[in-house]
mmCIF file of N, CA and C in Angstrom:
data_model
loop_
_atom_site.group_PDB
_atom_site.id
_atom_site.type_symbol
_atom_site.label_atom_id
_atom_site.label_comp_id
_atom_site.label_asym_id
_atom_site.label_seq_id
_atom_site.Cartn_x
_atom_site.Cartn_y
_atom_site.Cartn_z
ATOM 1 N N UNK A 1 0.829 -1.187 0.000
ATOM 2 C CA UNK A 1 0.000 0.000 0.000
ATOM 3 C C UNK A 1 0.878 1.257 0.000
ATOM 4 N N UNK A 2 1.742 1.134 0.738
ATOM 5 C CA UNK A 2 2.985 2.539 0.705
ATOM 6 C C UNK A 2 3.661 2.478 -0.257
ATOM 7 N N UNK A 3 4.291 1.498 -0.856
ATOM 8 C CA UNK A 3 4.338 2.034 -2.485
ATOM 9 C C UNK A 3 3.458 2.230 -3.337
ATOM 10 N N UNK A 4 2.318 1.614 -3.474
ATOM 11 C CA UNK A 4 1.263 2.409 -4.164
ATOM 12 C C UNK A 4 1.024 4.150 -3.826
ATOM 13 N N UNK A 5 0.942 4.181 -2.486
ATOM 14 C CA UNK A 5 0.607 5.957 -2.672
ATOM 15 C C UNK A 5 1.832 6.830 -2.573
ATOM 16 N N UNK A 6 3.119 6.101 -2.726
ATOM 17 C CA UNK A 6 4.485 7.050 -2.750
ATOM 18 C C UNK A 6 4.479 6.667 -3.687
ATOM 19 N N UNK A 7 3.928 5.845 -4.947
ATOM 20 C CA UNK A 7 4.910 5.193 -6.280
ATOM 21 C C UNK A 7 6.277 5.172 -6.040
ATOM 22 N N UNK A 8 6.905 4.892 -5.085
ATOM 23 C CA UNK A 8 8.010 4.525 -4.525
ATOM 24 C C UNK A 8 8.151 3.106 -4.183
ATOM 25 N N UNK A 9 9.409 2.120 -4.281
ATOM 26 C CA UNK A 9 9.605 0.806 -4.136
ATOM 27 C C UNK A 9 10.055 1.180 -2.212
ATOM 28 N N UNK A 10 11.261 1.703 -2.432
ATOM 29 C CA UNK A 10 11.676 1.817 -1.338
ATOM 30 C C UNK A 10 10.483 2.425 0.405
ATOM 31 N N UNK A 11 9.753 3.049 -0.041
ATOM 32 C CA UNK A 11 8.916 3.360 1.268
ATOM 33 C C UNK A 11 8.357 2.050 1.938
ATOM 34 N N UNK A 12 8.147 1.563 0.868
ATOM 35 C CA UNK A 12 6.786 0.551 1.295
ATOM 36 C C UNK A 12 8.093 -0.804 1.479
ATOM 37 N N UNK A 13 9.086 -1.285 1.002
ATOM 38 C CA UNK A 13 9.853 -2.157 1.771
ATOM 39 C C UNK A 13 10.756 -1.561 3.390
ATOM 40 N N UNK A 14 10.303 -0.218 3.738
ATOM 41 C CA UNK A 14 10.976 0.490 5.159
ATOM 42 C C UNK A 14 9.732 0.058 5.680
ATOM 43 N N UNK A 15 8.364 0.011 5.465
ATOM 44 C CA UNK A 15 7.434 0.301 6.351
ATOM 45 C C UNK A 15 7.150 -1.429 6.108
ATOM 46 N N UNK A 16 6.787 -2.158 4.996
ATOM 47 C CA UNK A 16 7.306 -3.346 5.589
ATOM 48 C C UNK A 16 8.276 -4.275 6.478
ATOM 49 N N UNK A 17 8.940 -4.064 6.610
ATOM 50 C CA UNK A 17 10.362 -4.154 7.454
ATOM 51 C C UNK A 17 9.686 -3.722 8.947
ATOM 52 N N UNK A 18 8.942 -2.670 9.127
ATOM 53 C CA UNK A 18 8.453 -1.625 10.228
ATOM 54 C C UNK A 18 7.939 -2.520 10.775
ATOM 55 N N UNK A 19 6.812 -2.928 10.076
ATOM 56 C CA UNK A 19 5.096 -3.662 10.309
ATOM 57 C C UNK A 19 5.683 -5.125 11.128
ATOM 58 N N UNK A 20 7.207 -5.691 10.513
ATOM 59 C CA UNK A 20 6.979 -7.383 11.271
ATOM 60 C C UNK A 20 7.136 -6.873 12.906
ATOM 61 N N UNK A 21 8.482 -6.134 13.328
ATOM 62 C CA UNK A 21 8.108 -6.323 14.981
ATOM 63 C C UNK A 21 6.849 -5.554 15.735
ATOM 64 N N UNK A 22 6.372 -5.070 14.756
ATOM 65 C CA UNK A 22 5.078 -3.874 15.295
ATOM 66 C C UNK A 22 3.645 -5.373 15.889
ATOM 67 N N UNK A 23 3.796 -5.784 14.414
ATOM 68 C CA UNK A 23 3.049 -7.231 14.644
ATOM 69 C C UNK A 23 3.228 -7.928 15.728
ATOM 70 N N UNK A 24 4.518 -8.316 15.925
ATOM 71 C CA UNK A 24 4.704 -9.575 16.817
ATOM 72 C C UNK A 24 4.557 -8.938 18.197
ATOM 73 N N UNK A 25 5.175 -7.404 18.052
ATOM 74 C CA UNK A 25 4.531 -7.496 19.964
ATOM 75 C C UNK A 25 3.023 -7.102 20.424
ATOM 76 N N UNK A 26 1.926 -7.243 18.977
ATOM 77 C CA UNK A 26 0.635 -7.477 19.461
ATOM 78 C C UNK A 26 -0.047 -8.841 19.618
ATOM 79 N N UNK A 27 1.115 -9.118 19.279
ATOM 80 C CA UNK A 27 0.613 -10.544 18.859
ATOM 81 C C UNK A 27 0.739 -11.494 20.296
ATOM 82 N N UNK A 28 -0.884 -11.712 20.700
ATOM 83 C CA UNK A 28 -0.783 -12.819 22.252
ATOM 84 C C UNK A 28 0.247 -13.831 22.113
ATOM 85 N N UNK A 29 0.419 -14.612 20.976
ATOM 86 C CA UNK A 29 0.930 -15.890 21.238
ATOM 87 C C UNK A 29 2.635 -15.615 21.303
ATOM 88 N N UNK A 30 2.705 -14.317 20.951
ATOM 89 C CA UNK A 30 4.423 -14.359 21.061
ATOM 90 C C UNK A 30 4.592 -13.513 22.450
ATOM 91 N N UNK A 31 3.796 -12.477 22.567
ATOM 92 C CA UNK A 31 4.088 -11.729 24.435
ATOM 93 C C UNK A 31 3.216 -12.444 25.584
ATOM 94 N N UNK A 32 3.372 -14.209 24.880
ATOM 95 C CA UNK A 32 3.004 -15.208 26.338
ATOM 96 C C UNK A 32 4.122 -15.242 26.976
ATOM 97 N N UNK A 33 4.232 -15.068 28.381
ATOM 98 C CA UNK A 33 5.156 -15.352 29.198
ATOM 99 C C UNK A 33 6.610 -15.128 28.674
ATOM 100 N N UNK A 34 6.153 -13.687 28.007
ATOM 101 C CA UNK A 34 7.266 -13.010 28.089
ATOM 102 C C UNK A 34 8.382 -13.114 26.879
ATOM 103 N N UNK A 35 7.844 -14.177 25.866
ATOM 104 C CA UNK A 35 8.767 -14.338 24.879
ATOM 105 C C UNK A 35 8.992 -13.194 24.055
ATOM 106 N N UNK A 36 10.354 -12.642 24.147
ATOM 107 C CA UNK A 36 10.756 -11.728 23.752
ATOM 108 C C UNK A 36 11.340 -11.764 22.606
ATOM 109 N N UNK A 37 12.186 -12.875 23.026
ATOM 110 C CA UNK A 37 13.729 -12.582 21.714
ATOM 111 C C UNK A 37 13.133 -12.441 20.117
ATOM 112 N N UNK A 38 11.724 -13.261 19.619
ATOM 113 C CA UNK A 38 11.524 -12.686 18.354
ATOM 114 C C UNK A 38 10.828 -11.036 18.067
ATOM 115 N N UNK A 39 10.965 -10.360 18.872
ATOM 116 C CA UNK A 39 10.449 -8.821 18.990
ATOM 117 C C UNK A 39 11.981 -8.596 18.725
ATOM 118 N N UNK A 40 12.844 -8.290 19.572
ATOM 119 C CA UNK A 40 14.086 -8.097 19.002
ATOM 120 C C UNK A 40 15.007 -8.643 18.484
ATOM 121 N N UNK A 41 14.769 -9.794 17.626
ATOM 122 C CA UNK A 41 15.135 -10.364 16.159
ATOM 123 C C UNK A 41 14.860 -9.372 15.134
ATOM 124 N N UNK A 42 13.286 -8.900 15.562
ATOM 125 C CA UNK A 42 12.954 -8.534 14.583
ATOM 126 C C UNK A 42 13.496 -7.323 14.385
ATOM 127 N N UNK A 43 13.472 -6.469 15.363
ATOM 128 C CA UNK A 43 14.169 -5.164 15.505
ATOM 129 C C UNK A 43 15.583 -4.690 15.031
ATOM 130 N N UNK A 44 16.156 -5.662 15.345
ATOM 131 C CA UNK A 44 17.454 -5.767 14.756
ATOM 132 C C UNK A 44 17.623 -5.952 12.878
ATOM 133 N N UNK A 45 16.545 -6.947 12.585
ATOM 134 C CA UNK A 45 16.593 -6.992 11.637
ATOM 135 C C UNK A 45 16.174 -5.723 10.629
ATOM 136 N N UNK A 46 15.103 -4.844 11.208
ATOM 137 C CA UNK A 46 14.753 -3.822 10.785
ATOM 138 C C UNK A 46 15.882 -2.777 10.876
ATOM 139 N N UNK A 47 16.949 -2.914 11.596
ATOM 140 C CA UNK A 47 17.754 -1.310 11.827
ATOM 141 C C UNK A 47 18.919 -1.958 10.773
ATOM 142 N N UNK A 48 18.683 -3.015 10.796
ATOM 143 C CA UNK A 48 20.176 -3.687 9.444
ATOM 144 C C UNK A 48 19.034 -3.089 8.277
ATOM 145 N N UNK A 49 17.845 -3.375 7.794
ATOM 146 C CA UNK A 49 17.406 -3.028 6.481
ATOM 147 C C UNK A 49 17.354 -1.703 6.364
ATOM 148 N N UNK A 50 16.941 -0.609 7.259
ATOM 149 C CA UNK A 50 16.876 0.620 7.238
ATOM 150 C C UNK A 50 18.731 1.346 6.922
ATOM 151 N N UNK A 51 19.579 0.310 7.449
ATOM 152 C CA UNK A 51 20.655 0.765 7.009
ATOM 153 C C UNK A 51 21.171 0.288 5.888
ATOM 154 N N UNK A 52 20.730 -0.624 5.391
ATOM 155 C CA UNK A 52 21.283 -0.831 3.909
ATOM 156 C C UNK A 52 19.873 -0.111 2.949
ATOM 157 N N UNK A 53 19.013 0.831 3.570
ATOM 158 C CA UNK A 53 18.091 1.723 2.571
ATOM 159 C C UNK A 53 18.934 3.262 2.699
ATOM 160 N N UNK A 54 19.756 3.200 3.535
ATOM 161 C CA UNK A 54 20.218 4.953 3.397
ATOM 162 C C UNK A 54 20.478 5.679 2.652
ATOM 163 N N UNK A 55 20.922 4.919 1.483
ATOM 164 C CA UNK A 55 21.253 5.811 0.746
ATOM 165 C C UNK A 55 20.129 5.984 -0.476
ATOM 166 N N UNK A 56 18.996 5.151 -0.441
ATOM 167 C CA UNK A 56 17.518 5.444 -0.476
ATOM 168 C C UNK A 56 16.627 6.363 0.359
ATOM 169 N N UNK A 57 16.792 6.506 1.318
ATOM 170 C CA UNK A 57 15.771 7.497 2.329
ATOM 171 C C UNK A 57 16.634 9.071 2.039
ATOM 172 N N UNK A 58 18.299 9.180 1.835
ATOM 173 C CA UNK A 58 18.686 10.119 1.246
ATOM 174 C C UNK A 58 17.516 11.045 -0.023
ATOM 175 N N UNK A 59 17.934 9.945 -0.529
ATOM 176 C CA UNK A 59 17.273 10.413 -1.772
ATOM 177 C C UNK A 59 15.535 10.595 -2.200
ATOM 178 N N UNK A 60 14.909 9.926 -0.638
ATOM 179 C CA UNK A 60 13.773 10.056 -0.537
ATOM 180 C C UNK A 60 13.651 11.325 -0.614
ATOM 181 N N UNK A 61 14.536 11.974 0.603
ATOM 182 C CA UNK A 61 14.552 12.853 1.469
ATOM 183 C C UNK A 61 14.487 14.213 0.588
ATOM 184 N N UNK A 62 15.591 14.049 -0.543
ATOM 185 C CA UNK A 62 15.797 15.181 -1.141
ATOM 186 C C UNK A 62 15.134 15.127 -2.487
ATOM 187 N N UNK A 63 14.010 14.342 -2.479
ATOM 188 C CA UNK A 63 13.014 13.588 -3.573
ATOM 189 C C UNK A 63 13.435 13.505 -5.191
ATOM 190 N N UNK A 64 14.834 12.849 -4.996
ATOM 191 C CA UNK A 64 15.634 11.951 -6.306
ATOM 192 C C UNK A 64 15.402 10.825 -6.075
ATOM 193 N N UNK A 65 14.700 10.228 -5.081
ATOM 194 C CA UNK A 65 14.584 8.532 -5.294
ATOM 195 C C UNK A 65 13.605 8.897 -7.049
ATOM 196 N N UNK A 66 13.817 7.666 -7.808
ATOM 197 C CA UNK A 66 12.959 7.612 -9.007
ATOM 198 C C UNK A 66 11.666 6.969 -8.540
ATOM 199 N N UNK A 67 10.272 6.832 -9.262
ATOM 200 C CA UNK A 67 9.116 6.842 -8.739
ATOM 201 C C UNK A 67 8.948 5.688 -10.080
ATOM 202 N N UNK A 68 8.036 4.401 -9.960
ATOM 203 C CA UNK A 68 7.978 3.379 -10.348
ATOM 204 C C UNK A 68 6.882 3.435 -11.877
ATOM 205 N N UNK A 69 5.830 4.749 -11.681
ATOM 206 C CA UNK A 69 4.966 4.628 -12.712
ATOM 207 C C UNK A 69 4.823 6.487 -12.125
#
C-alpha cells in the first residue's frame, strides 16, 4: 500500500520491514510469558534493512529517489 501511494519501491519495503516487529509485539501468542527474543530479532533486523536503505531514504529525502509509474 505505501508504495502504491508514494509510487516509490523503497517506502513501502521500510514500512514493511516496520510492520513485522510492530506485529509480533501485538501478537498474544508471542508476548506469552514473556517471549521476547523474536520482537528483538525482529528489531534488529529492521535497523540492518533501514541501514542498507540509506542511501535510499537520502534520496527520498531530497526527492531523487525515481518513482515506479
Amino acid at each position: 500500500v505505501v508504495s502504491l501511494l508514494t509510487r516509490r519501491v523503497s517506502p513501502g519495503s521500510l514500512a514493511g520491514a516496520l510492520s513485522v516487529p510492530l506485529a509480533l509485539m501485538v501478537d498474544p501468542e508471542v508476548m506469552h510469558l514473556g517471549r521476547t527474543f523474536p520482537i528483538w530479532a525482529a528489531w534488529f533486523l529492521v535497523v540492518l534493512i533501514w541501514i542498507k536503505h540509506r542511501e535510499n531514504i537520502k534520496r527520498l529525502v531530497t526527492e531523487k529517489e525515481p518513482r515506479f509509474f
